Amino acid sequence: MAANTVTQAVYEQVLKRNPGEPEFHQAVKEVLDSLGPVLEKKPQYVEAKILERMVEPERQIMFRVPWQDDKGNIHVNRGFRFEFNSALGPYKGGLRFHPTVSASILKFLGFEQVFKNSLTGLMMGGGKGGADFDPKGKSDGEVMRFCQSFMTELFRHVGPNTDVPAGDIGVGGREIGFMFGQYKRICNDFTGVFTGKGLEWGGSLGRTEATGYGLVYIAEEALEALGKGLEGTTVSISGSGNVAIYATEKIHQLGGKVVALSDSNGFIHAPNGVHLDTVKQLKLVERKRIKEYVKTHKTATYAEGCNDVWNVKCDIALPCATQNELDVTAARTLAKNGCIIVAEGANMPCTPEAVDVFQKNKVVFLPGKAANAGGVAVSGLEMAQNSQRIFWTFEKTDTELKGIMANIYKKISHATQEYGCPGNFAAGANIAGFIKVANAMLAQGLV
Ligand code: NDP
């Protein structure tokens, strides 16, 4: 059977079996569309039904999360964990707390995570979870009660050699702390069941910065391949959360200038470069909106509407907010304004049509699977430190991270050459990530 007939049949089965899950369909299609040349070369994957197995999570968990607010009112949220693939190690992937969380979004994230974790070269399978809970505007006590209730069900499914969750949108150090505490209390076991832990109780130096720093390291590799460097470049970034903030920090350290940042309400344009300490204070400490920035920085402007951040002229664009935030119109504007690299800090922030525009206009496009893998890579290093009960220095972790990102760039470039799609790093990432998982699945038999 021709490779494209195989991938089409798998895709149709995914549509039929997972109705009403557009984000999951999109993520699966994007991977299947690039695997044709691999299946032509290695028919053993087709025979063993590797694709059919990979699009079906190994286990799906959905549960009720009841909790009480400060006034004594009772609320009920829905919790999830999708344990997608454990061929390369324990399930690994974040928890997202956001009102838009659904099975579709978490399945797309869990599916992508399998390939991303494979690219890091570390021993990690893929999974993702979360809840449709909105931590915004909740007191610390409310967030704690929610996290404890969430963990009172999830504890039975996770463990340091089974499934090791981490943070994602809406889940930072505070939430990880509350969930870890509840796990420890129920299981009577102090163990590395989460990554992104506090530094005093098992966290790794460098984990907080890892996704943003890693994103910049891989963008630097791509720039070098073009004979250029970061010094003097202007950069636009969407979001102003963990990934956006630490990408900004690393860009500034390396001599570039971040001129735009956003949140879900709007964006700031700071032609002289954003003042990162102010952004950190607003977003990480005071948990305020990005528009507050212009109150203390008069040369910057604020505009409502987060999508317009891409109208700001830049050499490099780093979408670091959420899925499908950068559409075809934004992609055309970026290409027209001379943008040379787009690297995804968020997961799937660029729509498929936007990616087509980048390919057609020779804008280097680095997909999230590769470009934002730094976070999970350092999570893997946190697991390694926990197993040995040791702590590495920041410098050691950062050097490892840099090496891992350079290696990912090498792997995906190599795959584009070997499988006849030069310049298409999205395909390169899918192919390189897939082959490692597929080989492990073949070796482990029909499971
Ligand atoms: P945070 O919660 O720290 O920040 C998210 C940022 O994105 C906030 O500024 C938020 O604005 C903005 N945002 C959220 N939803 C929307 C929306 N619908 N439209 C516009 N802006 C939005 O999350 P992270 O920085 O951790 O994660 C950002 C992305 O990076 C996600 O896609 C995540 O999956 C991905 N990622 C994160 C990793 C990590 O280590 N943290 C690792 C790999 C990927 P507001 O404050 O208004 O909500």
Coordinates of C-alpha atoms and ligand atoms in Angstrom, one line a residue:
M1 CA 0.0 0.0 0.0
A2 CA 1.3 3.5 -0.9
A3 CA 2.5 5.5 2.1
N4 CA 0.0 8.3 1.6
T5 CA -2.9 5.7 1.5
V6 CA -1.7 4.4 4.9
T7 CA -1.4 7.8 6.5
Q8 CA -4.8 8.9 5.1
A9 CA -6.5 5.7 6.5
V10 CA -4.9 6.4 9.9
Y11 CA -6.1 10.0 9.8
E12 CA -9.6 9.0 8.9
Q13 CA -9.7 6.6 11.8
V14 CA -8.5 9.4 14.2
L15 CA -11.3 11.6 12.9
K16 CA -13.9 8.9 13.4
R17 CA -12.7 7.8 16.8
N18 CA -12.2 11.3 18.3
P19 CA -15.1 13.5 17.1
G20 CA -15.1 17.2 18.0
E21 CA -11.4 17.3 18.8
P22 CA -10.0 19.8 16.2
E23 CA -6.6 20.5 17.9
F24 CA -5.9 16.8 18.2
H25 CA -6.8 16.2 14.6
Q26 CA -4.5 19.1 13.5
A27 CA -1.5 17.8 15.5
V28 CA -1.9 14.3 14.1
K29 CA -2.3 15.5 10.5
E30 CA 0.7 17.6 10.8
V31 CA 2.8 14.6 11.8
L32 CA 1.3 12.1 9.4
D33 CA 1.7 14.4 6.4
S34 CA 5.5 14.3 6.9
L35 CA 6.0 10.6 7.5
G36 CA 5.4 9.4 3.9
P37 CA 9.1 9.2 2.9
V38 CA 9.9 7.3 6.2
L39 CA 7.2 4.7 5.6
E40 CA 8.4 4.2 2.0
K41 CA 11.9 3.4 3.3
K42 CA 10.8 1.4 6.3
P43 CA 7.7 -0.7 5.6
Q44 CA 8.2 -2.6 8.9
Y45 CA 6.5 0.4 10.6
V46 CA 3.4 -0.1 8.5
E47 CA 3.3 -3.8 9.1
A48 CA 3.5 -3.4 12.8
K49 CA 0.8 -0.7 12.8
I50 CA 3.1 1.7 14.5
L51 CA 1.1 4.7 13.4
E52 CA -2.3 3.3 14.5
R53 CA -0.8 2.6 17.9
M54 CA 0.9 6.0 18.3
V55 CA -2.3 8.0 17.7
E56 CA -4.1 6.0 20.4
P57 CA -3.0 7.1 24.0
E58 CA -1.9 4.1 26.1
R59 CA -4.2 5.3 28.9
Q60 CA -6.8 8.2 29.3
I61 CA -7.9 9.3 32.7
M62 CA -10.7 11.8 33.4
F63 CA -12.0 12.7 36.8
R64 CA -14.1 15.0 38.9
V65 CA -12.3 17.7 40.9
P66 CA -14.6 19.1 43.6
W67 CA -13.3 22.0 45.7
Q68 CA -14.5 24.9 48.0
D69 CA -13.8 28.6 47.5
D70 CA -13.1 31.0 50.3
K71 CA -16.8 31.8 50.8
G72 CA -17.6 28.1 51.2
N73 CA -19.2 27.7 47.7
I74 CA -18.6 24.4 46.1
H75 CA -17.2 24.1 42.5
V76 CA -16.7 21.1 40.3
N77 CA -14.0 21.0 37.6
R78 CA -12.8 18.2 35.3
G79 CA -9.3 16.8 35.6
F80 CA -7.5 14.8 32.9
R81 CA -4.3 12.9 32.3
F82 CA -3.4 11.4 28.9
E83 CA -0.6 8.8 29.1
F84 CA 0.3 8.7 25.5
N85 CA 3.4 6.6 24.9
S86 CA 5.9 5.0 27.2
A87 CA 8.2 3.4 24.7
L88 CA 11.2 5.6 25.7
G89 CA 10.5 6.0 29.4
P90 CA 8.0 7.1 32.0
Y91 CA 5.2 9.4 30.7
K92 CA 6.4 12.9 30.9
G93 CA 4.6 16.2 30.2
G94 CA 3.0 19.1 31.9
L95 CA -0.3 19.9 33.6
R96 CA -2.3 22.8 32.2
F97 CA -4.9 24.7 34.3
H98 CA -6.9 27.0 32.0
P99 CA -10.7 27.4 31.4
T100 CA -10.2 26.3 27.7
V101 CA -8.7 22.9 28.7
S102 CA -10.4 20.0 27.0
A103 CA -9.6 16.4 25.9
S104 CA -8.8 17.7 22.4
I105 CA -6.2 20.2 23.6
L106 CA -4.5 17.8 26.0
K107 CA -4.4 15.0 23.5
F108 CA -2.8 17.3 20.9
L109 CA -0.2 18.3 23.6
G110 CA 0.3 14.7 24.7
F111 CA 0.8 13.5 21.2
E112 CA 3.3 16.3 20.4
Q113 CA 5.1 15.6 23.7
V114 CA 6.0 12.1 22.5
F115 CA 8.0 13.4 19.6
K116 CA 9.5 16.3 21.6
N117 CA 10.7 14.0 24.4
S118 CA 12.2 11.7 21.8
L119 CA 14.2 14.6 20.2
T120 CA 15.8 15.4 23.6
G121 CA 17.6 12.1 23.6
L122 CA 16.6 11.5 27.2
M123 CA 14.6 8.5 28.5
M124 CA 11.1 10.0 28.6
G125 CA 7.8 8.9 27.2
G126 CA 5.0 11.4 26.5
G127 CA 1.9 12.5 28.3
K128 CA -0.1 15.6 29.3
G129 CA -2.9 16.5 31.7
G130 CA -4.6 19.3 33.5
A131 CA -8.0 20.8 34.3
D132 CA -10.5 23.4 33.1
F133 CA -9.8 25.4 36.3
D134 CA -8.8 29.0 36.0
P135 CA -6.2 30.0 38.7
K136 CA -6.6 33.7 37.7
G137 CA -8.1 35.7 40.4
K138 CA -8.2 32.8 42.9
S139 CA -6.6 33.2 46.4
D140 CA -3.6 31.0 47.4
G141 CA -6.0 29.0 49.6
E142 CA -8.4 28.3 46.8
V143 CA -5.6 27.3 44.5
M144 CA -4.3 25.0 47.3
R145 CA -7.6 23.3 47.8
F146 CA -8.1 22.8 44.1
C147 CA -4.6 21.3 43.7
Q148 CA -5.1 19.0 46.7
S149 CA -8.4 17.7 45.3
F150 CA -6.9 17.2 41.9
M151 CA -4.0 15.2 43.4
T152 CA -6.3 13.1 45.5
E153 CA -7.3 11.4 42.3
L154 CA -4.2 11.8 40.2
F155 CA -1.8 10.3 42.8
R156 CA -2.8 6.7 41.9
H157 CA -1.7 7.1 38.3
V158 CA 1.7 8.8 38.7
G159 CA 5.1 8.0 40.2
P160 CA 8.8 8.6 39.6
N161 CA 9.0 5.5 37.2
T162 CA 5.5 5.7 35.9
D163 CA 4.4 9.2 35.0
V164 CA 6.1 12.4 36.0
P165 CA 4.0 15.6 35.4
A166 CA 5.4 19.2 35.3
G167 CA 3.9 22.7 34.9
D168 CA 2.4 24.3 31.8
I169 CA 0.0 27.3 31.4
G170 CA -1.5 28.1 34.8
V171 CA 0.7 25.7 36.6
G172 CA 3.9 27.1 38.1
G173 CA 6.0 26.6 41.2
R174 CA 3.1 27.4 43.6
E175 CA 0.8 24.8 42.0
I176 CA 3.5 22.1 41.7
G177 CA 4.3 22.7 45.5
F178 CA 0.7 22.1 46.5
M179 CA 0.3 19.0 44.3
F180 CA 3.6 17.5 45.4
G181 CA 2.7 18.1 49.1
Q182 CA -0.6 16.2 48.7
Y183 CA 1.1 13.4 46.8
K184 CA 3.7 13.0 49.6
R185 CA 1.0 13.1 52.2
I186 CA -1.2 10.4 50.6
C187 CA 1.7 8.1 49.5
N188 CA 4.0 8.7 52.4
D189 CA 6.8 8.9 49.9
F190 CA 9.2 11.8 49.2
T191 CA 10.1 11.1 45.6
G192 CA 10.7 12.8 42.2
V193 CA 7.1 12.5 41.1
F194 CA 7.0 16.1 39.7
T195 CA 9.5 18.3 37.9
G196 CA 9.6 22.0 38.3
K197 CA 9.9 21.6 42.1
G198 CA 11.2 24.3 44.4
L199 CA 15.0 24.4 44.6
E200 CA 15.0 23.6 48.3
W201 CA 13.1 20.3 47.8
G202 CA 14.4 18.6 44.7
G203 CA 14.1 21.1 41.9
S204 CA 16.8 21.7 39.4
L205 CA 18.6 25.0 39.0
G206 CA 17.9 26.2 35.4
R207 CA 14.5 24.5 35.1
T208 CA 12.6 27.8 35.3
E209 CA 14.7 29.4 32.6
A210 CA 15.0 26.2 30.4
T211 CA 12.3 26.5 27.8
G212 CA 13.0 30.2 27.1
Y213 CA 16.8 29.8 27.1
G214 CA 16.5 26.6 25.0
L215 CA 14.4 28.4 22.5
V216 CA 17.0 31.1 22.0
Y217 CA 19.8 28.5 21.8
I218 CA 18.2 26.7 18.9
A219 CA 17.3 30.0 17.2
E220 CA 21.0 30.8 17.5
E221 CA 21.9 27.5 15.8
A222 CA 19.6 28.4 12.9
L223 CA 21.0 31.9 12.7
E224 CA 24.6 30.5 12.6
A225 CA 23.6 28.2 9.7
L226 CA 22.6 31.4 7.8
G227 CA 26.0 33.0 8.7
K228 CA 24.4 35.4 11.1
G229 CA 24.3 36.0 14.9
L230 CA 21.9 37.4 17.5
E231 CA 23.9 40.5 18.2
G232 CA 21.8 43.6 17.1
T233 CA 18.7 41.6 16.0
T234 CA 15.2 42.8 17.0
V235 CA 12.8 40.2 18.4
S236 CA 9.0 40.1 18.9
I237 CA 7.6 37.7 21.4
S238 CA 4.0 36.8 22.2
G239 CA 3.0 36.0 25.8
S240 CA 4.6 37.3 28.9
G241 CA 4.7 34.1 31.0
N242 CA 7.5 31.7 31.8
V243 CA 8.6 31.0 28.3
A244 CA 8.4 34.5 27.0
I245 CA 10.2 36.1 30.0
Y246 CA 13.2 33.8 29.9
A247 CA 13.4 33.9 26.1
T248 CA 13.6 37.7 26.6
E249 CA 16.3 37.4 29.2
K250 CA 18.5 35.2 27.0
I251 CA 18.0 37.4 23.9
H252 CA 19.2 40.4 25.9
Q253 CA 22.2 38.5 27.3
L254 CA 23.2 37.6 23.8
G255 CA 23.0 41.1 22.4
G256 CA 19.6 41.1 20.8
K257 CA 16.7 43.4 21.6
V258 CA 13.1 42.3 22.4
V259 CA 10.7 45.0 21.3
A260 CA 7.3 43.5 21.9
L261 CA 5.6 41.3 24.4
S262 CA 1.9 40.5 24.9
D263 CA -0.7 38.8 27.1
S264 CA -4.2 37.6 26.3
N265 CA -5.5 41.2 26.3
G266 CA -3.0 43.1 24.3
F267 CA 0.7 43.9 23.5
I268 CA 3.4 46.4 24.4
H269 CA 5.8 47.9 21.8
A270 CA 9.0 49.1 23.3
P271 CA 11.2 50.3 20.4
N272 CA 14.2 50.7 22.7
G273 CA 13.9 47.2 24.1
V274 CA 11.6 46.0 26.9
H275 CA 12.8 46.5 30.5
L276 CA 12.7 42.9 31.7
D277 CA 12.8 43.6 35.5
T278 CA 9.6 45.6 35.2
V279 CA 7.9 42.7 33.2
K280 CA 9.0 40.2 35.8
Q281 CA 7.7 42.3 38.7
L282 CA 4.3 42.8 36.9
K283 CA 3.8 39.2 35.7
L284 CA 5.6 37.0 38.1
V285 CA 5.3 38.9 41.4
E286 CA 2.2 41.1 41.1
R287 CA 0.3 38.9 38.6
K288 CA -0.9 42.0 36.8
R289 CA -1.7 42.7 33.1
I290 CA 1.0 43.7 30.6
K291 CA -0.7 47.1 29.9
E292 CA 0.5 48.3 33.3
Y293 CA 4.0 48.4 31.8
V294 CA 3.4 51.6 30.0
K295 CA 2.6 53.4 33.2
T296 CA 6.3 53.4 34.1
H297 CA 7.9 53.3 30.6
K298 CA 6.7 56.3 28.7
T299 CA 8.5 55.5 25.4
A300 CA 6.6 52.2 25.1
T301 CA 3.0 51.9 23.8
Y302 CA 0.2 49.5 24.6
A303 CA -2.5 48.3 22.2
E304 CA -5.5 46.0 22.9
G305 CA -5.6 42.8 20.8
C306 CA -2.9 40.2 21.4
N307 CA -2.7 39.1 17.7
D308 CA -1.5 42.4 16.5
V309 CA 1.8 41.9 18.3
W310 CA 3.0 40.4 14.9
N311 CA 2.6 43.8 13.2
V312 CA 5.7 44.9 15.0
K313 CA 8.7 44.7 12.6
C314 CA 11.3 42.2 13.8
D315 CA 14.1 39.9 12.5
I316 CA 13.0 37.0 14.8
A317 CA 9.5 36.1 16.0
L318 CA 9.0 33.9 19.0
P319 CA 5.4 32.9 19.6
C320 CA 5.3 31.9 23.3
A321 CA 1.6 32.2 24.3
T322 CA -0.7 29.4 23.1
Q323 CA -1.9 27.2 20.3
N324 CA -3.0 28.7 16.9
E325 CA -2.3 32.3 18.0
L326 CA -0.3 33.2 14.8
D327 CA -2.5 32.9 11.7
V328 CA -1.9 33.3 8.0
T329 CA -2.4 37.1 8.1
A330 CA 0.2 37.5 10.8
A331 CA 2.6 35.2 8.9
R332 CA 2.3 37.3 5.8
T333 CA 3.0 40.5 7.8
L334 CA 6.0 39.0 9.4
A335 CA 7.4 37.7 6.0
K336 CA 6.7 41.1 4.4
N337 CA 8.5 42.9 7.2
G338 CA 11.6 40.9 6.7
C339 CA 11.4 38.4 9.5
I340 CA 14.0 35.6 9.0
I341 CA 13.3 33.1 11.7
V342 CA 10.2 32.0 13.5
A343 CA 10.8 29.6 16.4
E344 CA 7.8 28.3 18.4
G345 CA 8.2 28.7 22.2
A346 CA 4.5 27.7 22.7
N347 CA 3.1 24.4 21.4
M348 CA 1.6 24.7 17.9
P349 CA 1.2 28.5 18.1
C350 CA 1.4 28.8 14.3
T351 CA -1.6 27.6 12.2
P352 CA -0.8 25.2 9.3
E353 CA -1.6 28.0 6.8
A354 CA 0.9 30.3 8.6
V355 CA 3.6 27.6 8.4
D356 CA 3.0 27.3 4.6
V357 CA 3.6 31.1 4.3
F358 CA 6.9 30.7 6.1
Q359 CA 8.0 27.8 3.9
K360 CA 7.0 29.7 0.7
N361 CA 8.8 32.9 1.8
K362 CA 12.0 31.0 3.0
V363 CA 11.5 32.2 6.6
V364 CA 13.2 29.6 8.7
F365 CA 10.5 27.9 10.8
L366 CA 11.5 25.9 13.9
P367 CA 8.5 23.9 15.3
G368 CA 7.7 23.7 19.0
K369 CA 8.5 20.0 19.2
A370 CA 12.1 21.0 18.6
A371 CA 12.3 24.6 19.7
N372 CA 10.6 24.4 23.1
A373 CA 12.1 21.0 24.1
G374 CA 14.5 22.7 26.5
G375 CA 11.9 22.7 29.3
V376 CA 11.3 19.0 29.2
A377 CA 15.0 18.4 28.6
V378 CA 15.9 20.1 31.9
S379 CA 13.0 18.2 33.5
G380 CA 14.7 15.1 32.4
L381 CA 17.9 16.4 34.0
E382 CA 15.9 17.1 37.2
M383 CA 14.8 13.5 37.2
A384 CA 18.4 12.3 36.8
Q385 CA 19.5 14.5 39.7
N386 CA 16.6 13.3 41.9
S387 CA 17.5 9.6 41.2
Q388 CA 21.1 10.3 42.3
R389 CA 20.0 12.6 45.2
I390 CA 22.4 15.3 44.0
F391 CA 22.1 18.9 42.8
W392 CA 24.0 20.3 39.8
T393 CA 25.2 23.9 39.5
F394 CA 23.2 26.3 37.2
E395 CA 26.2 26.4 34.9
K396 CA 26.3 22.6 34.5
T397 CA 22.6 22.4 33.7
D398 CA 22.8 25.3 31.3
T399 CA 25.7 23.8 29.5
E400 CA 23.8 20.5 29.2
L401 CA 20.8 22.3 27.9
K402 CA 22.8 24.2 25.3
G403 CA 24.3 20.9 24.1
I404 CA 20.9 19.2 23.9
M405 CA 19.4 22.1 21.8
A406 CA 22.4 22.0 19.4
N407 CA 21.9 18.3 19.1
I408 CA 18.2 18.7 18.4
Y409 CA 19.0 21.2 15.6
K410 CA 21.6 18.8 14.2
K411 CA 19.1 15.8 14.3
I412 CA 16.3 17.7 12.6
S413 CA 18.5 19.2 9.9
H414 CA 20.0 15.8 9.2
A415 CA 16.5 14.3 8.9
T416 CA 15.5 17.0 6.4
Q417 CA 18.5 16.0 4.2
E418 CA 18.1 12.2 4.5
Y419 CA 14.4 12.3 3.7
G420 CA 14.5 14.8 0.9
C421 CA 12.9 17.9 2.5
P422 CA 15.7 20.4 3.0
G423 CA 14.7 23.5 4.9
N424 CA 11.5 21.9 6.2
F425 CA 12.4 21.6 9.9
A426 CA 8.8 20.8 10.8
A427 CA 9.1 17.6 8.8
G428 CA 12.6 17.0 10.1
A429 CA 11.4 17.2 13.7
N430 CA 8.5 14.8 13.1
I431 CA 10.7 12.3 11.3
A432 CA 13.6 12.3 13.7
G433 CA 11.2 12.2 16.7
F434 CA 9.1 9.4 15.2
I435 CA 11.9 7.0 14.2
K436 CA 13.3 6.7 17.7
V437 CA 9.9 6.0 19.2
A438 CA 8.9 3.6 16.4
N439 CA 12.1 1.6 16.8
A440 CA 11.6 1.2 20.5
M441 CA 8.0 0.1 19.9
L442 CA 9.1 -2.5 17.4
A443 CA 11.7 -3.8 19.8
Q444 CA 9.2 -4.0 22.7
G445 CA 6.7 -6.2 20.8
L446 CA 2.9 -5.7 20.5
V447 CA 2.0 -3.7 23.6
Ligands
NDP1 P1 2.3 30.9 31.3 O1 1.0 30.6 31.9 O2 3.5 31.2 32.2 O3 2.2 32.1 30.3 C1 1.3 32.0 29.2 C2 1.3 33.4 28.5 O4 0.5 33.3 27.3 C3 0.6 34.5 29.3 O5 1.3 35.7 29.0 C4 -0.8 34.5 28.8 O6 -1.5 35.7 29.0 C5 -0.6 34.2 27.4 N1 -1.8 33.5 26.8 C6 -2.4 32.4 27.3 N2 -3.5 32.1 26.6 C7 -3.6 33.1 25.6 C8 -4.4 33.3 24.5 N3 -5.5 32.5 24.3 N4 -4.1 34.4 23.7 C9 -3.1 35.1 23.9 N5 -2.2 35.0 25.0 C10 -2.4 33.9 25.8 O7 2.7 29.7 30.4 P2 4.1 29.2 29.8 O8 4.9 30.4 29.4 O9 4.6 28.2 30.7 O10 3.6 28.5 28.5 C11 3.4 29.2 27.2 C12 3.4 28.2 26.1 O11 4.6 27.4 26.1 C13 2.3 27.1 26.2 O12 1.9 26.8 24.8 C14 3.0 25.9 26.8 O13 2.4 24.7 26.4 C15 4.4 26.0 26.1 N6 5.5 25.4 26.8 C16 5.8 25.7 28.1 C17 6.8 25.1 28.7 C18 7.3 25.4 30.0 O14 8.4 24.9 30.5 N7 6.6 26.3 30.7 C19 7.6 24.0 28.0 C20 7.2 23.8 26.6 C21 6.2 24.4 26.1 P3 -2.5 35.9 30.2 O15 -1.6 36.2 31.4 O16 -3.3 37.0 29.8 O17 -3.3 34.6 30.4

